[in-house]
Each structure stands twice: as C-alpha cells, then as structure tokens.
Amino acid sequence: MTKKKILITVTTYPLPSRSYDELVCTAGFLEDGSWIRIYPIPLSFLNQIKKDTGFKKYTWIELDVKKRTDDFRPESYSPANYNFKKINTLDTSDFWEERKNICLKNVYTNKTKLINDSKDPTNISLVTFKPSKITGFEYVNDSKEWKDEWIELRKQTDLFAEIETNPEKLIQKVPYKFYYIFEDDEGVSSKLMIEDWEIFQLYLNCLRDNGQDQEIALKKVKEQYFDKFTKENEIYLFLGTTMQWHRRRSTNPFVIIGVFYPKIKTQYTLF
C-alpha cells in the first residue's frame, strides 16, 4: 500500500456492477507527469466526494493505493481504501497553464510510436496524444438499455460493500457511441471511440434542455466537440487501453478517455 498524490483528470461513464453500484474507471497524473489508473471506483464514492468537498476533475487528492496484480498494464492500481485527502483544484486561468504543466509533460504525436510503446515490454496504456488535425466527429446508434447481465449484477449488490448503494437504481444509458477521427504527425488517420463521462453528460444535458429531442441533442454535442473545439481550442486527447483488447494485442487497443481543450492563445501585435 502506497499513498500517492494524484491529479484526477479522467472519469469514464459508469457501468453497472455487482459489488460497487455503478463503476467508474478513474485516471490521472502523478506529480512527475506520469499516468495512473485507479479502479474500481464506485460512482457513489465520487458523488459523496462531490457532495462533501465540491470535488471535480483536475483536483489533487492523496489516496492509499496498491498495484493491481491481475492487470499487466503498469499504470493500474486499486484503492486500498476510500479515505482520501483533497488538496486543491487547478483552475483554467492563463489558458490552463497549471494543468498543462502536469498533463503535457509527455505528449505523443505519432501513432506508430504509440502502438509500439503499448507492446511488450513497456505495455504503455495511458497517454496524452496531440493530433495534427481532427478531421471528423461521428456518432452511431448503440443499445438503448444496459445489457441484461449488467442489470442483474446491479440487483445483486454486495450487502457488505463499503459504499451504500441502491440496487434498483441505474444510471441512464446513452444510446449512442461517439467518435473522433484525427491524423497524427505523419498524416496517418485514426478513428477512436470517446468514453469520457463529459460527452455523455453533455448529451443528456442537451436532451433535457431540448424537450428530449435526440437529433437536436446530437447536433449540439457535435457543435461543441467538432465545430467549436476545432476552431477555438487546442485539442489533446487522453487515450487509454481496454485490458481485453490490450491483452489480445489488438491493432489499436486505445479509446479516448478524455479531451484536454485549453483555449488557443491569440497573438496580439503591439503598436
């Protein structure tokens, strides 16, 4: 067990689980700019943090963690307990300068290097990637309901779990998958799914604000992530592998687990 200071930058959309209500994969940076993945994290634990402390992403916390022995990826840890200490939150002032100092210490720009580093012996599974160009944004239909086995798991909540849960309540399922299409520094194109909680929450907020009209909600999500971000923001992608496809040595085991989007600095000429 080791106490680590972690800048939380990523939370994926929750999935139902037997023991911990909905589970969230959480990732972030250590002080030296290296990545760490922490799971399982119960959604109710994150909600409790937010309720007690106003916790949000880009918050430094101290947490006791232990290296996972069932996960070959070097960044993967589990919480030793759910006692944490909140330190401070990094704001967006000066074009996200404080956040950049941690999140952009090691940035990939080349797909070939990324895939090579994800192989043995390094097995890199969490990176910051800077596309040379984002060329597209797509969404496709997904199932409208959670898989039956996930619903059943949720109803069989472990009565001895540390976090109090409600087994009859499930977080809303978003019936779409979202993708970025982008090029690396050699013009090689990739199409990766976005699993960041932010994009799903944006869709649900747009759905709520537009009379449950799915087409309008989807249009507004695309306006934010493609029309607006590609013009006004400098885009970096937080990429992570899924253990299943990484273990199988998929051609590209990465998905987008977060988007880092500081405003583009405008150069003013002084006369």
Tab-separated table of C-alpha atoms in Angstrom:
chain	number	residue	atom	x	y	z
A	1	MET	CA	0.000	0.000	0.000
A	2	THR	CA	1.348	3.405	-1.013
A	3	LYS	CA	-0.017	6.887	-0.512
A	4	LYS	CA	0.082	8.826	-3.770
A	5	LYS	CA	-0.726	12.390	-4.722
A	6	ILE	CA	-2.931	12.176	-7.820
A	7	LEU	CA	-4.367	14.821	-10.142
A	8	ILE	CA	-7.717	13.334	-11.190
A	9	THR	CA	-8.297	14.129	-14.881
A	10	VAL	CA	-10.400	11.289	-16.271
A	11	THR	CA	-13.641	9.576	-15.315
A	12	THR	CA	-15.341	7.236	-17.756
A	13	TYR	CA	-19.100	6.761	-17.973
A	14	PRO	CA	-20.259	4.318	-15.262
A	15	LEU	CA	-21.131	0.677	-15.839
A	16	PRO	CA	-23.312	-1.435	-13.510
A	17	SER	CA	-21.519	-3.826	-11.163
A	18	ARG	CA	-22.355	-6.483	-8.617
A	19	SER	CA	-20.387	-5.141	-5.696
A	20	TYR	CA	-19.953	-1.418	-6.049
A	21	ASP	CA	-23.099	0.011	-7.692
A	22	GLU	CA	-22.020	1.667	-10.950
A	23	LEU	CA	-18.255	1.501	-11.506
A	24	VAL	CA	-16.150	4.323	-12.910
A	25	CYS	CA	-12.638	3.970	-14.286
A	26	THR	CA	-10.667	6.929	-12.977
A	27	ALA	CA	-7.244	8.071	-14.147
A	28	GLY	CA	-4.906	10.949	-13.578
A	29	PHE	CA	-1.349	12.141	-13.184
A	30	LEU	CA	1.292	11.841	-10.512
A	31	GLU	CA	3.459	14.842	-9.675
A	32	ASP	CA	6.133	13.796	-12.183
A	33	GLY	CA	3.596	13.805	-15.030
A	34	SER	CA	3.276	10.014	-15.253
A	35	TRP	CA	-0.155	8.406	-15.539
A	36	ILE	CA	-2.036	6.285	-13.016
A	37	ARG	CA	-5.270	4.317	-13.458
A	38	ILE	CA	-7.429	3.638	-10.386
A	39	TYR	CA	-10.239	1.092	-10.341
A	40	PRO	CA	-12.728	0.070	-9.185
A	41	ILE	CA	-14.170	3.407	-8.108
A	42	PRO	CA	-17.863	3.374	-7.126
A	43	LEU	CA	-19.992	6.135	-8.599
A	44	SER	CA	-21.493	6.691	-5.151
A	45	PHE	CA	-17.983	7.352	-3.816
A	46	LEU	CA	-17.386	10.076	-6.412
A	47	ASN	CA	-20.805	11.542	-5.681
A	48	GLN	CA	-20.018	11.591	-1.970
A	49	ILE	CA	-16.704	13.348	-2.610
A	50	LYS	CA	-18.502	15.961	-4.683
A	51	LYS	CA	-21.167	16.417	-2.014
A	52	ASP	CA	-18.646	16.771	0.810
A	53	THR	CA	-15.892	18.733	-0.899
A	54	GLY	CA	-17.146	20.092	-4.215
A	55	PHE	CA	-14.748	17.676	-5.910
A	56	LYS	CA	-14.335	17.944	-9.667
A	57	LYS	CA	-11.756	16.943	-12.265
A	58	TYR	CA	-8.269	18.464	-12.110
A	59	THR	CA	-8.309	18.129	-8.340
A	60	TRP	CA	-5.236	16.929	-6.450
A	61	ILE	CA	-6.004	14.240	-3.892
A	62	GLU	CA	-3.987	11.930	-1.678
A	63	LEU	CA	-5.125	8.315	-1.710
A	64	ASP	CA	-3.749	4.992	-0.495
A	65	VAL	CA	-3.409	2.678	-3.491
A	66	LYS	CA	-1.969	-0.745	-4.243
A	67	LYS	CA	-0.637	-2.138	-7.516
A	68	ARG	CA	-3.045	-4.477	-9.259
A	69	THR	CA	-1.609	-7.968	-9.662
A	70	ASP	CA	-4.321	-9.033	-12.134
A	71	ASP	CA	-3.560	-6.271	-14.661
A	72	PHE	CA	-0.358	-6.316	-16.720
A	73	ARG	CA	-0.644	-2.606	-17.556
A	74	PRO	CA	1.930	-0.689	-15.487
A	75	GLU	CA	-0.341	2.248	-14.627
A	76	SER	CA	-3.107	0.179	-12.998
A	77	TYR	CA	-3.796	0.431	-9.248
A	78	SER	CA	-6.684	-0.177	-6.868
A	79	PRO	CA	-7.763	1.994	-3.933
A	80	ALA	CA	-6.524	0.430	-0.700
A	81	ASN	CA	-9.454	2.160	0.969
A	82	TYR	CA	-11.799	5.028	0.247
A	83	ASN	CA	-10.249	7.516	2.628
A	84	PHE	CA	-8.810	10.422	0.704
A	85	LYS	CA	-7.491	13.908	1.292
A	86	LYS	CA	-8.425	16.702	-1.095
A	87	ILE	CA	-5.552	19.148	-1.622
A	88	ASN	CA	-6.568	21.708	-4.244
A	89	THR	CA	-8.124	22.104	-7.691
A	90	LEU	CA	-6.258	23.526	-10.679
A	91	ASP	CA	-8.280	26.225	-12.436
A	92	THR	CA	-8.356	27.276	-16.112
A	93	SER	CA	-6.571	30.615	-15.717
A	94	ASP	CA	-3.827	31.638	-18.183
A	95	PHE	CA	-5.011	29.159	-20.831
A	96	TRP	CA	-4.914	26.208	-18.395
A	97	GLU	CA	-1.237	26.822	-17.601
A	98	GLU	CA	-1.201	24.936	-14.279
A	99	ARG	CA	-2.961	21.972	-15.860
A	100	LYS	CA	-0.605	21.999	-18.854
A	101	ASN	CA	2.421	21.829	-16.561
A	102	ILE	CA	1.283	18.398	-15.381
A	103	CYS	CA	-0.772	16.963	-18.249
A	104	LEU	CA	1.547	17.853	-21.132
A	105	LYS	CA	4.903	16.683	-19.799
A	106	ASN	CA	4.936	13.700	-22.157
A	107	VAL	CA	2.883	14.053	-25.327
A	108	TYR	CA	2.663	11.563	-28.194
A	109	THR	CA	2.155	12.807	-31.737
A	110	ASN	CA	2.856	9.636	-33.743
A	111	LYS	CA	0.565	6.616	-33.976
A	112	THR	CA	3.328	4.134	-34.826
A	113	LYS	CA	5.347	5.086	-31.759
A	114	LEU	CA	2.228	4.911	-29.606
A	115	ILE	CA	1.333	1.398	-30.748
A	116	ASN	CA	4.935	0.206	-30.436
A	117	ASP	CA	5.139	1.505	-26.864
A	118	SER	CA	1.893	-0.288	-25.991
A	119	LYS	CA	3.553	-3.619	-26.729
A	120	ASP	CA	5.831	-5.702	-24.509
A	121	PRO	CA	7.893	-4.930	-22.553
A	122	THR	CA	6.642	-1.385	-21.848
A	123	ASN	CA	2.893	-2.045	-22.215
A	124	ILE	CA	2.088	1.673	-22.050
A	125	SER	CA	-1.684	2.012	-21.659
A	126	LEU	CA	-2.332	5.667	-20.772
A	127	VAL	CA	-1.028	8.612	-22.804
A	128	THR	CA	-1.633	12.189	-23.830
A	129	PHE	CA	-1.859	12.441	-27.632
A	130	LYS	CA	-1.755	15.603	-29.761
A	131	PRO	CA	-3.462	15.143	-33.149
A	132	SER	CA	-2.077	17.191	-36.002
A	133	LYS	CA	-5.650	17.589	-37.243
A	134	ILE	CA	-9.121	16.485	-36.172
A	135	THR	CA	-10.917	15.640	-39.396
A	136	GLY	CA	-14.261	14.337	-38.235
A	137	PHE	CA	-16.740	13.591	-35.477
A	138	GLU	CA	-19.281	10.783	-35.729
A	139	TYR	CA	-21.982	9.138	-33.656
A	140	VAL	CA	-23.675	5.801	-34.197
A	141	ASN	CA	-26.622	4.042	-32.598
A	142	ASP	CA	-25.945	1.916	-29.552
A	143	SER	CA	-28.254	-0.272	-27.461
A	144	LYS	CA	-30.931	1.680	-25.610
A	145	GLU	CA	-30.755	-0.413	-22.448
A	146	TRP	CA	-27.979	-1.863	-20.338
A	147	LYS	CA	-27.154	-5.491	-21.044
A	148	ASP	CA	-29.393	-7.867	-19.094
A	149	GLU	CA	-26.440	-9.367	-17.231
A	150	TRP	CA	-25.371	-5.897	-16.036
A	151	ILE	CA	-28.856	-5.156	-14.767
A	152	GLU	CA	-28.900	-8.448	-12.876
A	153	LEU	CA	-25.460	-7.771	-11.428
A	154	ARG	CA	-26.705	-4.416	-10.200
A	155	LYS	CA	-29.644	-6.036	-8.413
A	156	GLN	CA	-27.297	-8.449	-6.630
A	157	THR	CA	-25.414	-5.676	-4.858
A	158	ASP	CA	-22.997	-6.918	-2.208
A	159	LEU	CA	-24.580	-6.141	1.156
A	160	PHE	CA	-21.123	-5.783	2.661
A	161	ALA	CA	-19.803	-3.218	0.174
A	162	GLU	CA	-18.167	-0.234	1.826
A	163	ILE	CA	-20.317	2.225	-0.111
A	164	GLU	CA	-24.066	2.363	0.447
A	165	THR	CA	-25.957	1.593	-2.759
A	166	ASN	CA	-29.432	1.393	-4.217
A	167	PRO	CA	-29.591	-1.785	-6.334
A	168	GLU	CA	-32.831	-0.805	-8.100
A	169	LYS	CA	-31.430	2.434	-9.486
A	170	LEU	CA	-29.300	2.512	-12.642
A	171	ILE	CA	-27.585	5.480	-14.218
A	172	GLN	CA	-29.195	6.423	-17.523
A	173	LYS	CA	-27.954	4.547	-20.598
A	174	VAL	CA	-26.915	6.755	-23.528
A	175	PRO	CA	-27.998	5.016	-26.773
A	176	TYR	CA	-25.125	6.378	-28.874
A	177	LYS	CA	-21.397	5.930	-29.331
A	178	PHE	CA	-19.242	8.947	-30.194
A	179	TYR	CA	-16.024	9.001	-32.238
A	180	TYR	CA	-13.231	11.379	-33.182
A	181	ILE	CA	-11.405	10.944	-36.491
A	182	PHE	CA	-7.941	12.501	-36.453
A	183	GLU	CA	-4.483	12.433	-38.018
A	184	ASP	CA	-1.067	12.070	-36.430
A	185	ASP	CA	2.118	13.966	-37.339
A	186	GLU	CA	2.605	11.775	-40.428
A	187	GLY	CA	-0.970	12.145	-41.659
A	188	VAL	CA	-1.968	8.651	-40.501
A	189	SER	CA	-5.675	8.612	-39.674
A	190	SER	CA	-7.364	7.017	-36.647
A	191	LYS	CA	-10.974	6.693	-35.584
A	192	LEU	CA	-11.388	6.179	-31.842
A	193	MET	CA	-14.401	5.980	-29.581
A	194	ILE	CA	-14.826	8.648	-26.894
A	195	GLU	CA	-15.643	7.159	-23.481
A	196	ASP	CA	-15.185	10.308	-21.396
A	197	TRP	CA	-18.050	10.931	-18.984
A	198	GLU	CA	-18.205	14.569	-20.128
A	199	ILE	CA	-19.504	13.819	-23.615
A	200	PHE	CA	-22.277	11.529	-22.351
A	201	GLN	CA	-23.293	14.063	-19.721
A	202	LEU	CA	-23.321	16.811	-22.383
A	203	TYR	CA	-25.673	14.697	-24.478
A	204	LEU	CA	-28.002	14.121	-21.507
A	205	ASN	CA	-27.973	17.835	-20.646
A	206	CYS	CA	-28.764	18.792	-24.244
A	207	LEU	CA	-31.519	16.177	-24.317
A	208	ARG	CA	-33.043	17.641	-21.142
A	209	ASP	CA	-32.807	21.222	-22.397
A	210	ASN	CA	-34.356	20.479	-25.785
A	211	GLY	CA	-37.527	18.602	-24.943
A	212	GLN	CA	-35.938	15.123	-25.181
A	213	ASP	CA	-35.268	15.673	-28.908
A	214	GLN	CA	-32.393	13.292	-29.664
A	215	GLU	CA	-31.481	14.816	-33.028
A	216	ILE	CA	-31.096	18.289	-31.548
A	217	ALA	CA	-29.073	16.885	-28.637
A	218	LEU	CA	-26.737	15.037	-31.017
A	219	LYS	CA	-26.347	18.138	-33.170
A	220	LYS	CA	-25.363	20.220	-30.153
A	221	VAL	CA	-22.826	17.632	-28.993
A	222	LYS	CA	-21.203	17.711	-32.443
A	223	GLU	CA	-21.242	21.519	-32.433
A	224	GLN	CA	-19.318	21.501	-29.155
A	225	TYR	CA	-16.812	18.727	-29.843
A	226	PHE	CA	-16.177	19.428	-33.527
A	227	ASP	CA	-17.375	22.825	-34.741
A	228	LYS	CA	-16.359	24.773	-31.633
A	229	PHE	CA	-13.411	22.839	-30.210
A	230	THR	CA	-11.555	22.560	-33.532
A	231	LYS	CA	-11.787	26.316	-34.099
A	232	GLU	CA	-11.363	27.790	-30.629
A	233	ASN	CA	-9.434	25.190	-28.630
A	234	GLU	CA	-6.105	23.393	-28.709
A	235	ILE	CA	-7.075	19.728	-28.557
A	236	TYR	CA	-5.148	16.982	-26.814
A	237	LEU	CA	-6.626	13.518	-26.327
A	238	PHE	CA	-6.204	11.385	-23.229
A	239	LEU	CA	-6.004	7.815	-24.534
A	240	GLY	CA	-6.307	4.588	-22.583
A	241	THR	CA	-6.415	0.924	-23.485
A	242	THR	CA	-9.110	-1.535	-22.558
A	243	MET	CA	-7.484	-4.503	-20.828
A	244	GLN	CA	-9.349	-7.004	-23.029
A	245	TRP	CA	-8.104	-5.602	-26.337
A	246	HIS	CA	-4.673	-4.703	-24.994
A	247	ARG	CA	-4.163	-8.269	-23.767
A	248	ARG	CA	-5.232	-9.561	-27.182
A	249	ARG	CA	-2.712	-7.192	-28.797
A	250	SER	CA	-5.327	-5.503	-30.940
A	251	THR	CA	-4.066	-3.376	-33.836
A	252	ASN	CA	-5.095	-0.328	-31.796
A	253	PRO	CA	-6.294	-1.078	-28.249
A	254	PHE	CA	-6.821	2.595	-27.316
A	255	VAL	CA	-10.001	4.602	-26.783
A	256	ILE	CA	-10.371	8.286	-25.951
A	257	ILE	CA	-10.962	8.584	-22.214
A	258	GLY	CA	-10.721	12.373	-22.005
A	259	VAL	CA	-10.326	15.538	-24.026
A	260	PHE	CA	-7.984	18.329	-22.911
A	261	TYR	CA	-9.133	21.556	-24.546
A	262	PRO	CA	-7.494	24.840	-23.449
A	263	LYS	CA	-8.390	27.899	-25.487
A	264	ILE	CA	-5.986	28.719	-28.298
A	265	LYS	CA	-3.667	31.560	-27.360
A	266	THR	CA	-4.124	34.564	-29.620
A	267	GLN	CA	-1.017	36.504	-30.537
A	268	TYR	CA	-1.574	40.257	-30.348
A	269	THR	CA	0.741	42.699	-32.090
A	270	LEU	CA	1.640	45.780	-30.084
A	271	PHE	CA	1.986	49.054	-31.975
